[in-house]
Short mmCIF file of C-alpha atoms in Angstrom, two decimals:
data_model
loop_
_atom_site.label_atom_id
_atom_site.label_comp_id
_atom_site.label_asym_id
_atom_site.label_seq_id
_atom_site.Cartn_x
_atom_site.Cartn_y
_atom_site.Cartn_z
CA MET A 29 26.99 7.49 -9.83
CA ALA A 30 23.28 6.75 -9.49
CA THR A 31 21.07 7.65 -12.44
CA VAL A 32 17.53 9.01 -12.42
CA ASN A 33 16.30 5.53 -13.32
CA ASP A 34 18.13 4.10 -10.29
CA TRP A 35 16.33 6.54 -8.00
CA LEU A 36 12.98 5.84 -9.68
CA GLU A 37 13.55 2.12 -9.17
CA GLY A 38 14.44 2.81 -5.54
CA ALA A 39 11.22 4.76 -5.10
CA ARG A 40 9.39 1.64 -6.35
CA LEU A 41 6.89 3.45 -8.53
CA ARG A 42 4.82 0.29 -8.96
CA THR A 43 3.69 0.70 -5.35
CA LEU A 44 2.42 4.27 -5.78
CA PRO A 45 -0.94 3.43 -7.41
CA ALA A 46 -1.87 1.50 -4.27
CA ALA A 47 -0.92 4.53 -2.15
CA ALA A 48 -3.15 6.81 -4.23
CA ALA A 49 -6.15 4.44 -4.30
CA PRO A 50 -7.46 5.06 -0.74
CA VAL A 51 -7.22 8.80 -1.29
CA PHE A 52 -9.36 8.54 -4.42
CA VAL A 53 -11.97 6.58 -2.48
CA GLY A 54 -11.96 9.25 0.25
CA ILE A 55 -12.20 12.06 -2.30
CA GLY A 56 -15.17 10.39 -3.99
CA ALA A 57 -16.88 9.98 -0.62
CA ALA A 58 -16.35 13.65 0.23
CA MET A 59 -17.77 14.64 -3.14
CA GLY A 60 -20.81 12.42 -2.68
CA LEU A 61 -21.38 13.96 0.76
CA GLY A 62 -21.24 17.44 -0.77
CA ALA A 63 -18.04 18.61 0.91
CA LEU A 64 -15.23 18.32 -1.64
CA SER A 65 -12.19 20.55 -1.11
CA PRO A 66 -9.72 20.35 -4.03
CA LEU A 67 -6.87 21.74 -1.92
CA ARG A 68 -7.36 19.32 0.95
CA SER A 69 -7.76 16.44 -1.49
CA LEU A 70 -4.47 17.34 -3.19
CA LEU A 71 -2.69 17.62 0.16
CA ALA A 72 -4.03 14.22 1.24
CA LEU A 73 -2.80 12.67 -2.02
CA LEU A 74 0.69 14.19 -1.67
CA VAL A 75 0.96 13.03 1.94
CA ALA A 76 0.02 9.47 0.95
CA LEU A 77 2.50 9.36 -1.94
CA LEU A 78 5.36 10.85 0.10
CA LEU A 79 4.76 8.39 2.93
CA GLN A 80 4.84 5.48 0.49
CA ILE A 81 8.06 6.68 -1.15
CA GLY A 82 9.52 7.27 2.30
CA VAL A 83 8.64 3.69 3.29
CA ASN A 84 10.31 2.39 0.14
CA PHE A 85 13.55 4.32 0.69
CA SER A 86 13.53 3.42 4.39
CA ASN A 87 13.10 -0.26 3.53
CA ASP A 88 15.90 0.02 0.95
CA TYR A 89 18.24 1.54 3.52
CA SER A 90 17.41 -0.79 6.43
CA ASP A 91 17.45 -4.02 4.43
CA GLY A 92 20.62 -2.88 2.68
CA VAL A 93 22.66 -2.15 5.79
CA ARG A 94 21.29 -5.29 7.48
CA GLY A 95 22.44 -7.43 4.55
CA THR A 96 19.00 -8.78 3.68
CA ASP A 97 19.22 -7.52 0.10
CA ASP A 98 22.48 -9.39 -0.46
CA PHE A 99 20.37 -12.40 -1.40
CA ARG A 100 17.56 -10.77 -3.39
CA THR A 101 16.64 -11.89 -6.92
CA GLY A 102 14.67 -8.79 -7.96
CA PRO A 103 16.07 -5.49 -9.27
CA PRO A 104 19.12 -4.33 -7.25
CA ARG A 105 18.36 -1.90 -4.45
CA LEU A 106 20.14 1.42 -4.01
CA THR A 107 21.81 0.44 -0.75
CA GLY A 108 22.14 -3.32 -1.08
CA GLY A 109 23.34 -3.03 -4.67
CA GLY A 110 26.01 -0.49 -3.74
CA ILE A 111 24.52 2.07 -6.12
CA VAL A 112 24.08 4.85 -3.55
CA ALA A 113 25.74 5.41 -0.17
CA PRO A 114 23.49 4.22 2.70
CA LYS A 115 23.47 7.64 4.35
CA THR A 116 22.17 9.23 1.15
CA VAL A 117 19.31 6.74 0.93
CA LEU A 118 18.51 7.38 4.60
CA MET A 119 18.41 11.12 3.95
CA ALA A 120 16.03 10.54 1.03
CA ALA A 121 13.71 8.53 3.30
CA LEU A 122 13.79 11.12 6.07
CA GLY A 123 13.24 13.89 3.53
CA CYS A 124 10.08 12.18 2.27
CA PHE A 125 8.81 11.67 5.82
CA ALA A 126 9.55 15.30 6.70
CA SER A 127 7.79 16.58 3.58
CA ALA A 128 4.77 14.40 4.32
CA ALA A 129 4.75 15.75 7.90
CA VAL A 130 4.80 19.39 6.76
CA LEU A 131 1.99 18.88 4.24
CA GLY A 132 0.05 16.84 6.79
CA LEU A 133 0.41 19.65 9.32
CA ILE A 134 -0.99 22.12 6.79
CA LEU A 135 -3.89 19.76 6.10
CA VAL A 136 -4.64 19.39 9.82
CA PHE A 137 -4.48 23.16 10.28
CA LEU A 138 -6.94 23.74 7.44
CA SER A 139 -9.35 21.08 8.68
CA GLY A 140 -8.99 21.65 12.41
CA GLN A 141 -8.77 17.88 13.00
CA TRP A 142 -5.77 18.01 15.31
CA PHE A 143 -6.10 14.43 16.52
CA LEU A 144 -4.90 13.35 13.07
CA LEU A 145 -1.41 14.50 14.08
CA VAL A 146 -1.23 11.44 16.31
CA CYS A 147 -2.36 9.22 13.44
CA GLY A 148 0.30 10.72 11.19
CA ALA A 149 3.04 10.23 13.76
CA LEU A 150 2.01 6.59 14.21
CA ALA A 151 2.06 6.09 10.43
CA VAL A 152 5.64 7.40 10.17
CA ALA A 153 6.73 5.26 13.12
CA ALA A 154 5.14 2.17 11.53
CA ALA A 155 6.89 2.98 8.26
CA TRP A 156 10.32 3.26 9.88
CA PHE A 157 10.15 0.27 12.22
CA TYR A 158 8.90 -2.05 9.45
CA THR A 159 12.53 -2.89 8.64
CA GLY A 160 14.35 -0.25 10.71
CA GLY A 161 15.57 -0.32 14.28
CA SER A 162 17.12 -3.17 16.23
CA ASN A 163 13.97 -5.36 16.16
CA PRO A 164 12.00 -4.60 12.97
CA TYR A 165 8.50 -6.07 13.03
CA GLY A 166 8.74 -6.85 9.31
CA TYR A 167 11.15 -9.68 10.19
CA LEU A 168 8.96 -11.30 12.81
CA GLY A 169 6.27 -12.81 10.60
CA ILE A 170 3.49 -12.43 13.20
CA GLY A 171 1.16 -10.27 11.13
CA PHE A 172 2.17 -6.76 12.23
CA SER A 173 3.28 -5.83 8.70
CA GLU A 174 -0.04 -6.85 7.19
CA LEU A 175 -2.03 -5.28 10.04
CA PHE A 176 -0.28 -1.91 9.76
CA VAL A 177 -0.60 -1.86 5.96
CA PHE A 178 -4.33 -2.57 6.34
CA VAL A 179 -4.76 0.14 8.98
CA PHE A 180 -2.58 2.93 7.59
CA PHE A 181 -2.80 2.37 3.81
CA GLY A 182 -6.41 1.21 3.97
CA LEU A 183 -8.58 2.45 6.81
CA MET A 184 -6.71 5.59 7.86
CA ALA A 185 -5.74 6.89 4.42
CA THR A 186 -9.29 6.45 3.12
CA VAL A 187 -11.34 7.69 6.07
CA ALA A 188 -8.96 10.54 6.95
CA THR A 189 -9.14 11.89 3.39
CA THR A 190 -12.90 12.23 3.79
CA TRP A 191 -12.71 13.32 7.42
CA VAL A 192 -10.52 16.38 6.74
CA GLN A 193 -13.24 17.58 4.36
CA ILE A 194 -16.35 16.54 6.27
CA PRO A 195 -16.12 14.84 9.71
CA VAL A 196 -18.38 11.87 9.01
CA ALA A 197 -17.54 8.24 8.28
CA PRO A 198 -20.56 6.15 7.20
CA TRP A 199 -20.36 2.35 7.20
CA TRP A 200 -19.95 2.16 3.43
CA LEU A 201 -16.79 4.28 3.65
CA TRP A 202 -15.30 1.88 6.21
CA THR A 203 -16.29 -1.05 3.99
CA ALA A 204 -14.56 0.46 0.96
CA ALA A 205 -11.54 1.35 3.12
CA SER A 206 -11.32 -2.26 4.26
CA GLY A 207 -11.37 -3.40 0.64
CA VAL A 208 -8.54 -1.14 -0.43
CA GLY A 209 -6.65 -2.16 2.72
CA LEU A 210 -6.88 -5.84 1.78
CA LEU A 211 -5.67 -5.09 -1.74
CA SER A 212 -2.70 -3.21 -0.26
CA VAL A 213 -1.96 -6.23 1.93
CA ALA A 214 -2.16 -8.40 -1.20
CA LEU A 215 0.49 -6.19 -2.81
CA LEU A 216 2.77 -6.71 0.19
CA PHE A 217 1.98 -10.43 0.13
CA VAL A 218 2.95 -11.02 -3.48
CA ASN A 219 6.17 -9.07 -2.95
CA ASN A 220 7.00 -11.36 -0.04
CA ILE A 221 6.01 -14.47 -2.01
CA ARG A 222 8.62 -13.49 -4.58
CA ASP A 223 11.20 -13.14 -1.81
CA ILE A 224 10.42 -16.39 0.07
CA PRO A 225 13.66 -18.19 -0.99
CA THR A 226 15.95 -15.24 -0.25
CA ASP A 227 14.12 -14.14 2.92
CA GLU A 228 14.57 -17.64 4.34
CA VAL A 229 18.32 -17.41 3.74
CA ALA A 230 18.48 -13.90 5.26
CA GLY A 231 16.42 -14.88 8.31
CA LYS A 232 13.48 -12.62 7.42
CA ARG A 233 10.42 -14.55 8.67
CA THR A 234 7.53 -12.95 6.79
CA ILE A 235 4.03 -14.43 6.87
CA PRO A 236 4.52 -16.01 3.39
CA VAL A 237 7.75 -17.61 4.63
CA ARG A 238 5.86 -19.08 7.59
CA LEU A 239 2.88 -20.18 5.47
CA GLY A 240 4.98 -21.72 2.74
CA ASP A 241 4.73 -21.05 -0.98
CA ARG A 242 1.45 -22.86 -1.75
CA ARG A 243 -0.61 -21.46 1.12
CA ALA A 244 0.85 -17.98 0.64
CA ARG A 245 -0.27 -17.98 -2.99
CA LEU A 246 -3.78 -19.04 -1.96
CA THR A 247 -3.88 -16.32 0.71
CA TYR A 248 -2.91 -13.70 -1.87
CA GLN A 249 -5.84 -14.72 -4.07
CA VAL A 250 -8.27 -14.60 -1.12
CA LEU A 251 -7.06 -11.10 -0.20
CA VAL A 252 -7.69 -9.85 -3.73
CA ALA A 253 -11.09 -11.53 -4.04
CA VAL A 254 -12.41 -10.30 -0.67
CA GLY A 255 -11.01 -6.81 -1.29
CA LEU A 256 -12.86 -6.52 -4.60
CA ALA A 257 -16.05 -7.90 -3.05
CA LEU A 258 -15.99 -5.28 -0.28
CA GLY A 259 -15.71 -2.53 -2.87
CA ILE A 260 -18.81 -3.79 -4.66
CA ILE A 261 -20.72 -4.11 -1.36
CA SER A 262 -19.87 -0.50 -0.45
CA LEU A 263 -21.51 0.91 -3.60
CA THR A 264 -24.99 0.89 -2.12
CA GLU A 265 -26.15 4.03 -3.91
CA LEU A 266 -25.40 2.80 -7.42
CA SER A 267 -28.12 1.23 -9.52
CA PRO A 268 -28.34 -2.57 -9.42
CA VAL A 269 -27.40 -2.67 -13.10
CA LEU A 270 -24.15 -0.76 -12.57
CA ARG A 271 -23.24 -2.82 -9.53
CA ALA A 272 -23.91 -6.02 -11.45
CA PHE A 273 -21.73 -4.78 -14.32
CA ILE A 274 -18.85 -3.93 -11.95
CA ALA A 275 -19.20 -7.30 -10.24
CA ALA A 276 -19.19 -9.14 -13.57
CA ALA A 277 -16.13 -7.21 -14.79
CA SER A 278 -14.24 -7.94 -11.57
CA VAL A 279 -14.29 -11.72 -12.14
CA PRO A 280 -12.13 -11.87 -15.30
CA THR A 281 -9.98 -9.04 -13.94
CA PHE A 282 -9.27 -11.06 -10.80
CA TRP A 283 -8.53 -14.13 -12.91
CA LEU A 284 -6.05 -12.32 -15.15
CA VAL A 285 -4.22 -10.44 -12.38
CA THR A 286 -3.77 -13.50 -10.18
CA ALA A 287 -2.99 -15.98 -13.00
CA PRO A 288 0.84 -15.92 -12.66
CA VAL A 289 0.53 -16.58 -8.92
CA ARG A 290 -1.76 -19.57 -9.54
CA HIS A 291 0.57 -20.90 -12.23
CA GLY A 292 3.63 -20.83 -9.98
CA ALA A 293 5.54 -17.80 -11.30
CA THR A 294 8.63 -17.02 -9.24
CA GLY A 295 11.35 -14.38 -8.94
CA ARG A 296 11.30 -11.67 -11.58
CA ASP A 297 8.24 -13.25 -13.22
CA LEU A 298 6.21 -11.99 -10.25
CA LEU A 299 7.12 -8.36 -10.97
CA VAL A 300 4.24 -8.20 -13.43
CA VAL A 301 1.90 -9.32 -10.63
CA LEU A 302 3.25 -6.56 -8.40
CA ARG A 303 2.59 -4.02 -11.13
CA ASN A 304 -0.86 -5.37 -11.99
CA THR A 305 -1.95 -5.65 -8.36
CA GLY A 306 -0.96 -2.02 -7.91
CA PHE A 307 -2.96 -0.96 -10.95
CA LEU A 308 -5.90 -3.11 -9.83
CA THR A 309 -5.84 -1.30 -6.48
CA LEU A 310 -5.74 2.04 -8.29
CA ALA A 311 -8.67 1.01 -10.50
CA TYR A 312 -10.56 0.00 -7.36
CA GLY A 313 -9.93 3.45 -5.88
CA VAL A 314 -11.02 5.28 -9.01
CA ILE A 315 -14.14 3.19 -9.66
CA VAL A 316 -15.33 3.12 -6.05
CA GLY A 317 -14.52 6.83 -5.70
CA ILE A 318 -16.57 7.66 -8.80
CA GLY A 319 -19.37 5.46 -7.49
CA PHE A 320 -19.41 7.40 -4.22
CA ALA A 321 -19.32 10.73 -6.05
CA LEU A 322 -22.27 9.76 -8.24
CA GLY A 323 -24.18 8.50 -5.23
#
């Protein structure tokens, strides 16, 4: 029988900081624009977290029943590891999506931004068809996975959080949203770098599989570096001294977080990079959000 720890591992908690980061940026922007709503901010955060957990359970179910996880080297998945019945994992995924939809509907009702219902429906569809359905785009390796992560967990999550509180989206908000989107893509990238050997065996052609190990590791570092740079560029209202301090602090942080990737870590040794990239993304969200609030 599955334990609480099994379910927590299945929810992939190390990915949740990255899901919260864009919301924190959006909240900071709303505060800086003088339109903060604590209730709408909380709803936006819950929607983002539930969607991410739903994606994780959906991925667990789809990869498990497809047999992709039969070859994995990381922690055993609920479905692929035979810990939980596939139908139960599917119900957990659908339950998270349904909960996110209900809270999102409340948020749209409070804000009056009904067009966001379409955005939410597209986000759920992108989450399911990543590894679900007869032709999951996550197996194609043509960039759809990275594009949708950038759009939904970067641009949309950030800008929509601000938009439901005040319907404006200045250029610096889009710049910060792009930065957090690239960091989220980096998180996906390092996960797929870890799985290159097993994905090749399972026929899962991710972008890292197509690039090869060396170029995939370089791409991960570029994603992190450009993402951090965009965050610094977006903080136009901070004093030059504070911006310089943040920029200086980002260099050793980047070097430490990406070190295992540069040094050729593989398999379980890359789990620490997954965790640290998630926390780096969260730190980005908090720092940029505070910068917007102060501005």
